[in-house]
PDB file of N, CA and C in Angstrom:
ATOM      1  N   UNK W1055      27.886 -80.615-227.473  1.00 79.00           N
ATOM      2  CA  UNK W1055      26.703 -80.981-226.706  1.00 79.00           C
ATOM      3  C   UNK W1055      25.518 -80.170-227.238  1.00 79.00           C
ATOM      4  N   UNK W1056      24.763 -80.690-227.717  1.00 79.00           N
ATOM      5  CA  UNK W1056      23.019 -80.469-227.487  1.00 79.00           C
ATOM      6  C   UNK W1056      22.982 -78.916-226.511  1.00 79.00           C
ATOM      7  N   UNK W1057      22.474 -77.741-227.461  1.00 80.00           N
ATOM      8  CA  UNK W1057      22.615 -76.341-227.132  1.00 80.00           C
ATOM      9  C   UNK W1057      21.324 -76.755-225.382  1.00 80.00           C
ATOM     10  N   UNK W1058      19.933 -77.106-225.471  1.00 82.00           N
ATOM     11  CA  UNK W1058      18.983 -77.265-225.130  1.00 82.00           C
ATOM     12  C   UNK W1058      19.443 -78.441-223.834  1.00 82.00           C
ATOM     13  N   UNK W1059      20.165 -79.530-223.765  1.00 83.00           N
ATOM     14  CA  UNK W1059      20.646 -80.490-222.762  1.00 83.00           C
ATOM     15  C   UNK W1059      21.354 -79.254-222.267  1.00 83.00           C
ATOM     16  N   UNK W1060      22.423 -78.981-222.781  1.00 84.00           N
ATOM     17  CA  UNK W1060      23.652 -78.062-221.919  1.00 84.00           C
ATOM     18  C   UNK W1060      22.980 -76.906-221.317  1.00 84.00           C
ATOM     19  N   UNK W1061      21.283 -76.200-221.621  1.00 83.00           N
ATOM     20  CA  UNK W1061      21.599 -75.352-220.998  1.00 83.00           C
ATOM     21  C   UNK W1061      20.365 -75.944-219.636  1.00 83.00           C
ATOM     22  N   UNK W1062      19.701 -76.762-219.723  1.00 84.00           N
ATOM     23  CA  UNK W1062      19.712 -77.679-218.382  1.00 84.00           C
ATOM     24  C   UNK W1062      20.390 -77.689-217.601  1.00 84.00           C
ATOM     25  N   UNK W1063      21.383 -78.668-218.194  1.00 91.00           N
ATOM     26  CA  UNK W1063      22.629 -78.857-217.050  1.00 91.00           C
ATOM     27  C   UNK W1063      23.349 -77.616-216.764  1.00 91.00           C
ATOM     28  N   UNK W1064      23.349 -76.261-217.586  1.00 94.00           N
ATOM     29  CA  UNK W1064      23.976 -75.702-216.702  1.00 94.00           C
ATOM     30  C   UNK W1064      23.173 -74.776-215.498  1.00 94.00           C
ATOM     31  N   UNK W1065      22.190 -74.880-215.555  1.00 94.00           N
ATOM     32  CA  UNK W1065      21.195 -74.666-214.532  1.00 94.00           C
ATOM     33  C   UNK W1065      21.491 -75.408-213.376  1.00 94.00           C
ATOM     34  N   UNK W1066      21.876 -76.404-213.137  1.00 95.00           N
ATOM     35  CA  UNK W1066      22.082 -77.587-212.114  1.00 95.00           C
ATOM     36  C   UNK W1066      23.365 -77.373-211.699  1.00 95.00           C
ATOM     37  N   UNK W1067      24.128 -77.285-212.451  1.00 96.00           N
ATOM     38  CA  UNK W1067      25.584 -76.494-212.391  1.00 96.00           C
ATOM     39  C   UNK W1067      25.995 -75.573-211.417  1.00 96.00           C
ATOM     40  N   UNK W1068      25.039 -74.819-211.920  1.00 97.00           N
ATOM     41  CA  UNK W1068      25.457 -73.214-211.152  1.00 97.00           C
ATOM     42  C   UNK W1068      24.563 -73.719-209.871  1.00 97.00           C
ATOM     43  N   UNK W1069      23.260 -74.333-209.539  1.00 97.00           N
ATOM     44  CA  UNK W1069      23.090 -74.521-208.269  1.00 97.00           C
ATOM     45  C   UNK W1069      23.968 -75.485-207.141  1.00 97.00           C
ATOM     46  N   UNK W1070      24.509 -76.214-208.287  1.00 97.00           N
ATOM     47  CA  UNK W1070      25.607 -77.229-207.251  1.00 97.00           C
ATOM     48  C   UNK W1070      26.655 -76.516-206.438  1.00 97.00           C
ATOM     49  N   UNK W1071      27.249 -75.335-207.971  1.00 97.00           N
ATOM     50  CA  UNK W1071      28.309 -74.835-207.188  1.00 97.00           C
ATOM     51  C   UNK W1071      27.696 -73.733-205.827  1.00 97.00           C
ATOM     52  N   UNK W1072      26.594 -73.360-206.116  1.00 98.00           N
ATOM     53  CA  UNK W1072      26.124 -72.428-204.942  1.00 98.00           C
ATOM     54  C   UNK W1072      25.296 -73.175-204.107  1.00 98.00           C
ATOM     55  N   UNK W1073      25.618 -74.384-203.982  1.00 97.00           N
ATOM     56  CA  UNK W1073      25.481 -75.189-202.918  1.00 97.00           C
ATOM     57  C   UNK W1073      26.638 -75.264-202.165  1.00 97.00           C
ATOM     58  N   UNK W1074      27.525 -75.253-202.902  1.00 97.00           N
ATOM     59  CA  UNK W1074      28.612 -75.414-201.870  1.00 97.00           C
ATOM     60  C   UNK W1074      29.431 -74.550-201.080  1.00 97.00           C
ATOM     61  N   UNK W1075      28.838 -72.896-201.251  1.00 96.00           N
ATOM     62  CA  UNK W1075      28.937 -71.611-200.996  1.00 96.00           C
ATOM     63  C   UNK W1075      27.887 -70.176-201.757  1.00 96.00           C
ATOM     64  N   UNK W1076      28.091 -69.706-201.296  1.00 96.00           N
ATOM     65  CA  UNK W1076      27.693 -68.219-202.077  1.00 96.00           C
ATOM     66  C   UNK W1076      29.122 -67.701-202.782  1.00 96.00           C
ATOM     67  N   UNK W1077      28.649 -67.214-204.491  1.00 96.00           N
ATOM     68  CA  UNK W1077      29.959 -67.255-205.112  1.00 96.00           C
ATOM     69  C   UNK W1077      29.454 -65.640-205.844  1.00 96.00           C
ATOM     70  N   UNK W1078      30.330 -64.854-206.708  1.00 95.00           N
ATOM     71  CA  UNK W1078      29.712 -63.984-207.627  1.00 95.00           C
ATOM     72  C   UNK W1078      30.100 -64.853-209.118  1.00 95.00           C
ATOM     73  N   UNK W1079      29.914 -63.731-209.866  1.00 95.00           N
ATOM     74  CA  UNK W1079      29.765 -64.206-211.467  1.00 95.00           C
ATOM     75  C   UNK W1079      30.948 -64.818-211.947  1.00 95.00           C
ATOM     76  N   UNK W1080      32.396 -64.005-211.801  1.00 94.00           N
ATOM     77  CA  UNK W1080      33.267 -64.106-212.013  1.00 94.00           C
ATOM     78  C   UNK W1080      33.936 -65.672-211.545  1.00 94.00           C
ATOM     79  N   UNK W1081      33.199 -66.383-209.845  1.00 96.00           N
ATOM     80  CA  UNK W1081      33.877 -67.087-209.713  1.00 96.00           C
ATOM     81  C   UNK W1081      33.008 -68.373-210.227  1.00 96.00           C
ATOM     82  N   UNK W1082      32.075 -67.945-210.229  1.00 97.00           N
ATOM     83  CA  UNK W1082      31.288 -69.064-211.107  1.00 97.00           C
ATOM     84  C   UNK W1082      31.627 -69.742-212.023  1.00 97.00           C
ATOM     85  N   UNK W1083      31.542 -68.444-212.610  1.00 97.00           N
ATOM     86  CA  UNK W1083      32.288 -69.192-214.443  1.00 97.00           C
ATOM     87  C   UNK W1083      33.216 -69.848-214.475  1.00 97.00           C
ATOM     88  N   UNK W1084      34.344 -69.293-213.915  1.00 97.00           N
ATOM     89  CA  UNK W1084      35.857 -70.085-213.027  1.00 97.00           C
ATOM     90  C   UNK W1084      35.444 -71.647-213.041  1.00 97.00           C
ATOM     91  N   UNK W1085      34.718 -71.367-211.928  1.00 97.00           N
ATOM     92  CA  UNK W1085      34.210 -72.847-211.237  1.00 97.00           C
ATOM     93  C   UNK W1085      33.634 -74.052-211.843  1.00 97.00           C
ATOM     94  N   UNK W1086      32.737 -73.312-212.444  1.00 96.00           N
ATOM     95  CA  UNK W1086      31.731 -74.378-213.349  1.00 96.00           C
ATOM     96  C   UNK W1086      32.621 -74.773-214.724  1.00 96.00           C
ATOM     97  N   UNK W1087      33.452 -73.814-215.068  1.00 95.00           N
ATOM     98  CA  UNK W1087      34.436 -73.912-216.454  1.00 95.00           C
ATOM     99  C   UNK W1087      34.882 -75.347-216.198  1.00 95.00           C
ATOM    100  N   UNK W1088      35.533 -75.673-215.270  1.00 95.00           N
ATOM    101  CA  UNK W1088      36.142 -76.828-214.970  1.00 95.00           C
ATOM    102  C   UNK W1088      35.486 -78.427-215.323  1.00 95.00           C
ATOM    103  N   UNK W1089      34.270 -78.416-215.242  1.00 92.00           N
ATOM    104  CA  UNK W1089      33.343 -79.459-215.653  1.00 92.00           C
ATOM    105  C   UNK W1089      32.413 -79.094-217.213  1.00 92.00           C
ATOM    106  N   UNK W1090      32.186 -78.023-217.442  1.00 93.00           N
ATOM    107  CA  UNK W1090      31.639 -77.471-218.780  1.00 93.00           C
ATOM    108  C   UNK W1090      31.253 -75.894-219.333  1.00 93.00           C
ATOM    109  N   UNK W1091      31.313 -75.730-220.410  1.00 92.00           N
ATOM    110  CA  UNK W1091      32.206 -74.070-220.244  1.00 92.00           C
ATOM    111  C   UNK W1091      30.905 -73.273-220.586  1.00 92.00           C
ATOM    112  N   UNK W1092      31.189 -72.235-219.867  1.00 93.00           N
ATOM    113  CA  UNK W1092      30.075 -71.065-219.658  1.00 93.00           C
ATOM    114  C   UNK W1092      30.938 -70.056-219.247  1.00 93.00           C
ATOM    115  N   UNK W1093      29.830 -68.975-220.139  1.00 92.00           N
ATOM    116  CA  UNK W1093      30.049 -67.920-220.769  1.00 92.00           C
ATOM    117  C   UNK W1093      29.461 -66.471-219.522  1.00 92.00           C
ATOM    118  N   UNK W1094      29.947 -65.459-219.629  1.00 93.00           N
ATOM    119  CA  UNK W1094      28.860 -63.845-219.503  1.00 93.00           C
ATOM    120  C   UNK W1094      27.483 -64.094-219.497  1.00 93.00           C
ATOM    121  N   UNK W1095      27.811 -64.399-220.892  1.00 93.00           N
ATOM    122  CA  UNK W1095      26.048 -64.086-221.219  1.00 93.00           C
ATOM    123  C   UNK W1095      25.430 -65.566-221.215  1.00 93.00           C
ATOM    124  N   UNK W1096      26.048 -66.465-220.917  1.00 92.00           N
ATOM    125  CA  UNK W1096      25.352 -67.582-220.723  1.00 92.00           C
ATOM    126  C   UNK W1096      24.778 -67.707-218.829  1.00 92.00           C
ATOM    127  N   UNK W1097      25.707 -67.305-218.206  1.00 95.00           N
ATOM    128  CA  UNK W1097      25.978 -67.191-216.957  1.00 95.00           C
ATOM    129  C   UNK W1097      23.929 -66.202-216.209  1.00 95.00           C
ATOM    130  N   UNK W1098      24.604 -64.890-216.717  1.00 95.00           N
ATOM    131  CA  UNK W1098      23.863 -64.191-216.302  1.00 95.00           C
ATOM    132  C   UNK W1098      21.875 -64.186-216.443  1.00 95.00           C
ATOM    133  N   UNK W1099      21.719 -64.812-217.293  1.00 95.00           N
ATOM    134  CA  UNK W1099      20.785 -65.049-218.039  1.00 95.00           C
ATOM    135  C   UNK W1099      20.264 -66.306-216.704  1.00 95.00           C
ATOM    136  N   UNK W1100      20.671 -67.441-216.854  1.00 95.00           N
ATOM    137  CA  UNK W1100      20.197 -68.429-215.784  1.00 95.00           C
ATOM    138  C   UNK W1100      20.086 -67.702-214.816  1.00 95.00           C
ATOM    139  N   UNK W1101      21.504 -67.021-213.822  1.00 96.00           N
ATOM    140  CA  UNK W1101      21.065 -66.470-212.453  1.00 96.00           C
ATOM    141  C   UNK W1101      19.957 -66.111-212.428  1.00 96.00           C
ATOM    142  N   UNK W1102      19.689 -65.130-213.380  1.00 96.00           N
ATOM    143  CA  UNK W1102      18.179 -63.595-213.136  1.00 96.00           C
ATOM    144  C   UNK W1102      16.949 -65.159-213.246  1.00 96.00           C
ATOM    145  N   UNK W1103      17.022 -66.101-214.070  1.00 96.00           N
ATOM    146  CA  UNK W1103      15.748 -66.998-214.217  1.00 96.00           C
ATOM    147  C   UNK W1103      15.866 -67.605-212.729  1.00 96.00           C
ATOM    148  N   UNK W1104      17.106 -68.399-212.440  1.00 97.00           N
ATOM    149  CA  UNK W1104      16.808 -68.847-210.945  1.00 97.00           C
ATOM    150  C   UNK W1104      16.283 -67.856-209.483  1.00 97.00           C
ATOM    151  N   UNK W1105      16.632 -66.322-209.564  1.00 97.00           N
ATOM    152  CA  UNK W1105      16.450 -65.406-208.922  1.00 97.00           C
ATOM    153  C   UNK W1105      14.922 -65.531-208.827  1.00 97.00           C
ATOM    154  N   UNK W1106      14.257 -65.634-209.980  1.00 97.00           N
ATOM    155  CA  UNK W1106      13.133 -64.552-210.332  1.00 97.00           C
ATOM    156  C   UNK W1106      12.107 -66.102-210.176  1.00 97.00           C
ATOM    157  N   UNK W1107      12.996 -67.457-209.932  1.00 97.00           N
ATOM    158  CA  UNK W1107      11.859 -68.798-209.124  1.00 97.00           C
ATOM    159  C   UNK W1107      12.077 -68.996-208.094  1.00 97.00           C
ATOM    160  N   UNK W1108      12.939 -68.026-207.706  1.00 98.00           N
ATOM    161  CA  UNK W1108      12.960 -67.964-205.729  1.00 98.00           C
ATOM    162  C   UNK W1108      14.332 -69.418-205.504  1.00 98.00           C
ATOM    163  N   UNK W1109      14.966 -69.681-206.665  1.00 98.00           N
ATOM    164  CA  UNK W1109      16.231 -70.446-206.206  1.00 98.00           C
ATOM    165  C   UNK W1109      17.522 -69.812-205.475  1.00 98.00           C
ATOM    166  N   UNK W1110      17.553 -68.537-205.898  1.00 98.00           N
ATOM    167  CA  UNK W1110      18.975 -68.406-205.720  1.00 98.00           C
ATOM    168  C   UNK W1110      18.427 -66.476-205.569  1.00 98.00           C
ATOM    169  N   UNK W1111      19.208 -65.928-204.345  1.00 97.00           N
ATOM    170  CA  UNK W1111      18.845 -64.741-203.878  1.00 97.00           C
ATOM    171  C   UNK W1111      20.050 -64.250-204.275  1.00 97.00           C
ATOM    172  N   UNK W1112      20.598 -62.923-204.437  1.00 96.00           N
ATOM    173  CA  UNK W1112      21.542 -61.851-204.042  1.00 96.00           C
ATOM    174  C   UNK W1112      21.542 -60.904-203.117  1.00 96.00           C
ATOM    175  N   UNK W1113      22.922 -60.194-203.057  1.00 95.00           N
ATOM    176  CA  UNK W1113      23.313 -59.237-202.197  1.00 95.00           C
ATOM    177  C   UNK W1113      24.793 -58.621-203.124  1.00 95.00           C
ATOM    178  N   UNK W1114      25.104 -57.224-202.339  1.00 93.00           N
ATOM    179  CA  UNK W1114      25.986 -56.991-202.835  1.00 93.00           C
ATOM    180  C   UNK W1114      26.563 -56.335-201.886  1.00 93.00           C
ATOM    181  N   UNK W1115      28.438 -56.769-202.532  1.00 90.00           N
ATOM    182  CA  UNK W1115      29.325 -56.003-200.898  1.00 90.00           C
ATOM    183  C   UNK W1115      30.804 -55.275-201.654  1.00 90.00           C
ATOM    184  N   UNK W1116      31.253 -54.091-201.580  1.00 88.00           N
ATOM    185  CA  UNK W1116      31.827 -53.470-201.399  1.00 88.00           C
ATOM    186  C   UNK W1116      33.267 -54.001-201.759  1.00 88.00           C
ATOM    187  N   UNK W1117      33.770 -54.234-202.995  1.00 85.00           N
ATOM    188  CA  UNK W1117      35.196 -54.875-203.452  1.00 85.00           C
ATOM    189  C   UNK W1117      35.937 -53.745-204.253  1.00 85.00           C
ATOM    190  N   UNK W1118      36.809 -53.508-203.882  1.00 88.00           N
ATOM    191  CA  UNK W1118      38.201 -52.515-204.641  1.00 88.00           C
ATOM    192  C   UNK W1118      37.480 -51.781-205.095  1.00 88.00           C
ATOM    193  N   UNK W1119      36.619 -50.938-204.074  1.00 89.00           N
ATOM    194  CA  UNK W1119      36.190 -49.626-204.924  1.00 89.00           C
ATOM    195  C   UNK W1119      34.105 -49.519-205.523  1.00 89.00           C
ATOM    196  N   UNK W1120      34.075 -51.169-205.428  1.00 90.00           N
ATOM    197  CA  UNK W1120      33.079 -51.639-206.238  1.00 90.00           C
ATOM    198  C   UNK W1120      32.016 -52.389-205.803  1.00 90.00           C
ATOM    199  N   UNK W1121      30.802 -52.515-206.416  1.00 91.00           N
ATOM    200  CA  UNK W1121      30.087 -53.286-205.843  1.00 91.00           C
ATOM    201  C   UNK W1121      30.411 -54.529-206.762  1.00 91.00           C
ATOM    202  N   UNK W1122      30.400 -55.692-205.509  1.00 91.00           N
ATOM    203  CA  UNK W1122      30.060 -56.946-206.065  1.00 91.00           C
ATOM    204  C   UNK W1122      29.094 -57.458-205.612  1.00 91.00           C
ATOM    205  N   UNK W1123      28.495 -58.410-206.740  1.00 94.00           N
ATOM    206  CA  UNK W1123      26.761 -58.644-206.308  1.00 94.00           C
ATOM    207  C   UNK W1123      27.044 -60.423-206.188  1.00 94.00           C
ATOM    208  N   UNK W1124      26.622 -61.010-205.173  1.00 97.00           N
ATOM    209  CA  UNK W1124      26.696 -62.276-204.843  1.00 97.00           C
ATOM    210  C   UNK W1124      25.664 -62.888-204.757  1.00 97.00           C
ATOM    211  N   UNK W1125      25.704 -64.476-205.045  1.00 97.00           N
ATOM    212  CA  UNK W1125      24.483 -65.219-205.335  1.00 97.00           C
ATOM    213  C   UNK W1125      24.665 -66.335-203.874  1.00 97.00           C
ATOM    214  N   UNK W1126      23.316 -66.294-203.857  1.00 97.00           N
ATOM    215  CA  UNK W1126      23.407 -67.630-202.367  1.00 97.00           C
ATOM    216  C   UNK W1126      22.166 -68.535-202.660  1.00 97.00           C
ATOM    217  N   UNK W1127      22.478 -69.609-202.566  1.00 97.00           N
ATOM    218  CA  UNK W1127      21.458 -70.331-202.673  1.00 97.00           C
ATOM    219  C   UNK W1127      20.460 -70.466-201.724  1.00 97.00           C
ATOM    220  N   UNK W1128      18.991 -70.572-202.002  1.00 98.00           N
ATOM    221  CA  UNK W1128      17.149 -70.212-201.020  1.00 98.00           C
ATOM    222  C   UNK W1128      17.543 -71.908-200.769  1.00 98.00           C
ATOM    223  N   UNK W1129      16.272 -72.103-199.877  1.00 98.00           N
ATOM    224  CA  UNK W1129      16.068 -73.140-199.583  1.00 98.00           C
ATOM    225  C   UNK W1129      15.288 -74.194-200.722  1.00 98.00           C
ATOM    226  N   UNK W1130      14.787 -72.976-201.214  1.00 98.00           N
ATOM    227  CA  UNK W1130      14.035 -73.596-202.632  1.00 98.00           C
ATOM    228  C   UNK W1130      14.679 -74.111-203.674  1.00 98.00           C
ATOM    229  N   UNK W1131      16.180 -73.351-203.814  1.00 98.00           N
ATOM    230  CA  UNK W1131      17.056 -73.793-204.506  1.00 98.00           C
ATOM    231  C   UNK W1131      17.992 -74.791-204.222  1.00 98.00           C
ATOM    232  N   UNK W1132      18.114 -75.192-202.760  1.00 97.00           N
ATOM    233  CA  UNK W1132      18.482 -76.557-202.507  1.00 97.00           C
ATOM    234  C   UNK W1132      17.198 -77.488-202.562  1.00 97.00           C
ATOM    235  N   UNK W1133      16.233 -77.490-202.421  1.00 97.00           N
ATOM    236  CA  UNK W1133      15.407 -78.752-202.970  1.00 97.00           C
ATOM    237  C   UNK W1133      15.117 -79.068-204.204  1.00 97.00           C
ATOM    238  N   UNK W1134      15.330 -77.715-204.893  1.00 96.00           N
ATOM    239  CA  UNK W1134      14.993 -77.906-206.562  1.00 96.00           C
ATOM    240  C   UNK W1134      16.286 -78.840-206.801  1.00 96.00           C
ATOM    241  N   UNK W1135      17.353 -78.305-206.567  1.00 96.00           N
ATOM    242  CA  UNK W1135      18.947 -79.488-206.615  1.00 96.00           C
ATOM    243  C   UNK W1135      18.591 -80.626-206.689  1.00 96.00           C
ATOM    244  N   UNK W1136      18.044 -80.740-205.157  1.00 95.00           N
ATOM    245  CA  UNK W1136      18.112 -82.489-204.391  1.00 95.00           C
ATOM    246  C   UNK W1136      16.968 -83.029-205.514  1.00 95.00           C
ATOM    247  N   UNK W1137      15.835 -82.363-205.855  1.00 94.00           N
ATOM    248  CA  UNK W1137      15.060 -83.427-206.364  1.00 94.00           C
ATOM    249  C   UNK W1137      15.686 -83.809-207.877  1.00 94.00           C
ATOM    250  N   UNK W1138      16.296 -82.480-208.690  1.00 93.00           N
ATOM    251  CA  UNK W1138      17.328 -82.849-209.674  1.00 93.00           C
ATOM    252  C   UNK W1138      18.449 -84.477-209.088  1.00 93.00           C
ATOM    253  N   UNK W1139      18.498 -84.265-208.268  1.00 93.00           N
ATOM    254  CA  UNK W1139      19.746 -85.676-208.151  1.00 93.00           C
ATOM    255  C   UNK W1139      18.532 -86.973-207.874  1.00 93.00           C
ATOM    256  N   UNK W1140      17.583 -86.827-207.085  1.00 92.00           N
ATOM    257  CA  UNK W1140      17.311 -88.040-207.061  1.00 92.00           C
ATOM    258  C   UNK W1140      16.788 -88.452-208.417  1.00 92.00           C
ATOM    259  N   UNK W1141      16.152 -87.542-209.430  1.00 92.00           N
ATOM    260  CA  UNK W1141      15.728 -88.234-210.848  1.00 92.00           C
ATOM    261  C   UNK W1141      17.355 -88.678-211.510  1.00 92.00           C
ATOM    262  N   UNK W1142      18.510 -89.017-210.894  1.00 89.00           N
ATOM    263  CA  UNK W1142      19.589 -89.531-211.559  1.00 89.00           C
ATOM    264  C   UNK W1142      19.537 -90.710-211.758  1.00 89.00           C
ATOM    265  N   UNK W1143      18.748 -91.391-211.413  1.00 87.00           N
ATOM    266  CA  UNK W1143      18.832 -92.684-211.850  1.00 87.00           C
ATOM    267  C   UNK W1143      17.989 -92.728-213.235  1.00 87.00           C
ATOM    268  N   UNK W1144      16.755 -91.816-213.200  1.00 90.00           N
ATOM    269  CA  UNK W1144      16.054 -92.541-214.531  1.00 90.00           C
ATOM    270  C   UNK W1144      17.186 -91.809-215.779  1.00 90.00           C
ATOM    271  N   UNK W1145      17.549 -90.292-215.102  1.00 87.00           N
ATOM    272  CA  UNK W1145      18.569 -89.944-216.097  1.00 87.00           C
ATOM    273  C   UNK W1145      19.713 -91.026-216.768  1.00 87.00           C
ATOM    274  N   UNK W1146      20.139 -91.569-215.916  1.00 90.00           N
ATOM    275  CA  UNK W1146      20.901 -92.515-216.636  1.00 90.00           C
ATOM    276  C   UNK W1146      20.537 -94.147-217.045  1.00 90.00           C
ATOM    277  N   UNK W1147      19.544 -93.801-216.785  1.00 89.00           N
ATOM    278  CA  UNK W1147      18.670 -94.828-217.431  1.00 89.00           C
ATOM    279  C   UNK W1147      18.555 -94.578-218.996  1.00 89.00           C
ATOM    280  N   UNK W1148      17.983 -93.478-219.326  1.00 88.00           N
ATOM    281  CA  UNK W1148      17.758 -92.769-220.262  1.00 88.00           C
ATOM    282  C   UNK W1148      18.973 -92.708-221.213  1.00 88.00           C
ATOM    283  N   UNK W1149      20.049 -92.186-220.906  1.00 84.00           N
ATOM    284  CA  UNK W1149      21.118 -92.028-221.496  1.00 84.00           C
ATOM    285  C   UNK W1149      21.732 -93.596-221.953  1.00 84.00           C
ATOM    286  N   UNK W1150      21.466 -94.677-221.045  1.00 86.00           N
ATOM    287  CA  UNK W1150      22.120 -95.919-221.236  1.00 86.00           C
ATOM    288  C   UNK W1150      20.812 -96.659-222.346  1.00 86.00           C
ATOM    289  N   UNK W1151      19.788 -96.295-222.412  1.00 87.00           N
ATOM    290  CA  UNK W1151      19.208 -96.768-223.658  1.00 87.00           C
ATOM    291  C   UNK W1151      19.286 -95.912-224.205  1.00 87.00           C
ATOM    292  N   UNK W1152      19.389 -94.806-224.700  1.00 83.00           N
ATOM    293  CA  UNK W1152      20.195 -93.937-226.044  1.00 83.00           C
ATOM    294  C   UNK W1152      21.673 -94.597-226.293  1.00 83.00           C
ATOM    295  N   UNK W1153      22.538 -94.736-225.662  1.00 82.00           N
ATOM    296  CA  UNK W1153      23.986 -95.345-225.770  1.00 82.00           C
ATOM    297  C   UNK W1153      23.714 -96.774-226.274  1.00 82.00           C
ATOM    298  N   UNK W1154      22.794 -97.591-225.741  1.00 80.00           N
ATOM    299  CA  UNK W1154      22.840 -99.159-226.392  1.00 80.00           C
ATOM    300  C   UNK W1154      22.024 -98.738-227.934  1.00 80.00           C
ATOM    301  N   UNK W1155      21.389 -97.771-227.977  1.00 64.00           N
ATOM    302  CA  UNK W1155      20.447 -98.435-229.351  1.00 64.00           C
ATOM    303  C   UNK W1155      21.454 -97.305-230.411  1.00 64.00           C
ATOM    304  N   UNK W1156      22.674 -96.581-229.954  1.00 54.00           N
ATOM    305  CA  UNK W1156      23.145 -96.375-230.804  1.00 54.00           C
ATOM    306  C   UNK W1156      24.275 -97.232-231.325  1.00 54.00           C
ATOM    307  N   UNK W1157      24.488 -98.047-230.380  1.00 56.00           N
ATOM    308  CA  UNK W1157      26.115 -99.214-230.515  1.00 56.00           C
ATOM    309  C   UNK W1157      25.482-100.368-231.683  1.00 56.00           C
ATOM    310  N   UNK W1158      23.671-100.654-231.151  1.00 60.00           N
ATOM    311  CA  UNK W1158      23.338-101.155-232.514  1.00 60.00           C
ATOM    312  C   UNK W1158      23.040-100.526-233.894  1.00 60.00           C
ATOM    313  N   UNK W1159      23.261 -99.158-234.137  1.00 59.00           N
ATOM    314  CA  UNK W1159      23.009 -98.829-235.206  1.00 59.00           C
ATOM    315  C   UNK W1159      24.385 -98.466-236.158  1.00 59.00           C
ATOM    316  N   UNK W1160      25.161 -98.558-235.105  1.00 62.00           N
ATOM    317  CA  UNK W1160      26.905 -98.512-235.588  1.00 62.00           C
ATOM    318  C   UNK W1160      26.988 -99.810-236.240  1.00 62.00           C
ATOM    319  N   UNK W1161      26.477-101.032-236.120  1.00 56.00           N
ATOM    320  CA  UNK W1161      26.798-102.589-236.733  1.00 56.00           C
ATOM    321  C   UNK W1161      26.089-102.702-237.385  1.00 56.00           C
ATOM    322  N   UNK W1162      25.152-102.017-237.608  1.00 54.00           N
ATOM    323  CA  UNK W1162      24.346-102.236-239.192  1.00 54.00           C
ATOM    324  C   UNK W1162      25.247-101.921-240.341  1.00 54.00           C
TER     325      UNK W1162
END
């Protein structure tokens, strides 16, 4: 995949899954691995950008000794989501005329 598409989508990614809870790093990656794979340093890099546009806040709590620092999604970061899903239609709009004008360039 397209370095520049993938790291879009994994922006959208990590807010879906912290839509559906507050998670830390570790379970993220876990999580999101399952649909498309991300990294440490791919990971951490988005959080601090979504942090620092008021999407996605932290905290940190007290695990085996340790701090763990957890991400929760703002309210800002559920509308930034929702308006990501409703442009799904032109998205696949988009993608379905890239897909037809490449099926004609395969029969040339």
């Amino acid at each position: 995949m397209n370095v520049q598409i993938k790291k879009g989508l994994l922006e959208y990614c990590v807010l879906a899954q912290l839509y559906r809870g507050e998670s830390y790093g570790y379970q993220l990656i876990k999580d999101i691995s399952t649909c498309i794979d991300i990294s440490e340093s791919t990971l951490y890099p988005i959080l601090k950008r979504l942090e620092a546009d008021n999407y996605v806040k932290t905290y940190k709590v007290e695990h085996n000794n340790r701090l763990r620092c957890y991400f929760q999604l703002t309210e800002s970061g559920k509308l930034h989501l929702k308006n990501f899903i409703k442009e799904r239609t032109e998205i696949i709009r988009v993608l379905d005329f890239i897909s037809e004008r490449k099926e004609i360039n395969e029969h040339e």
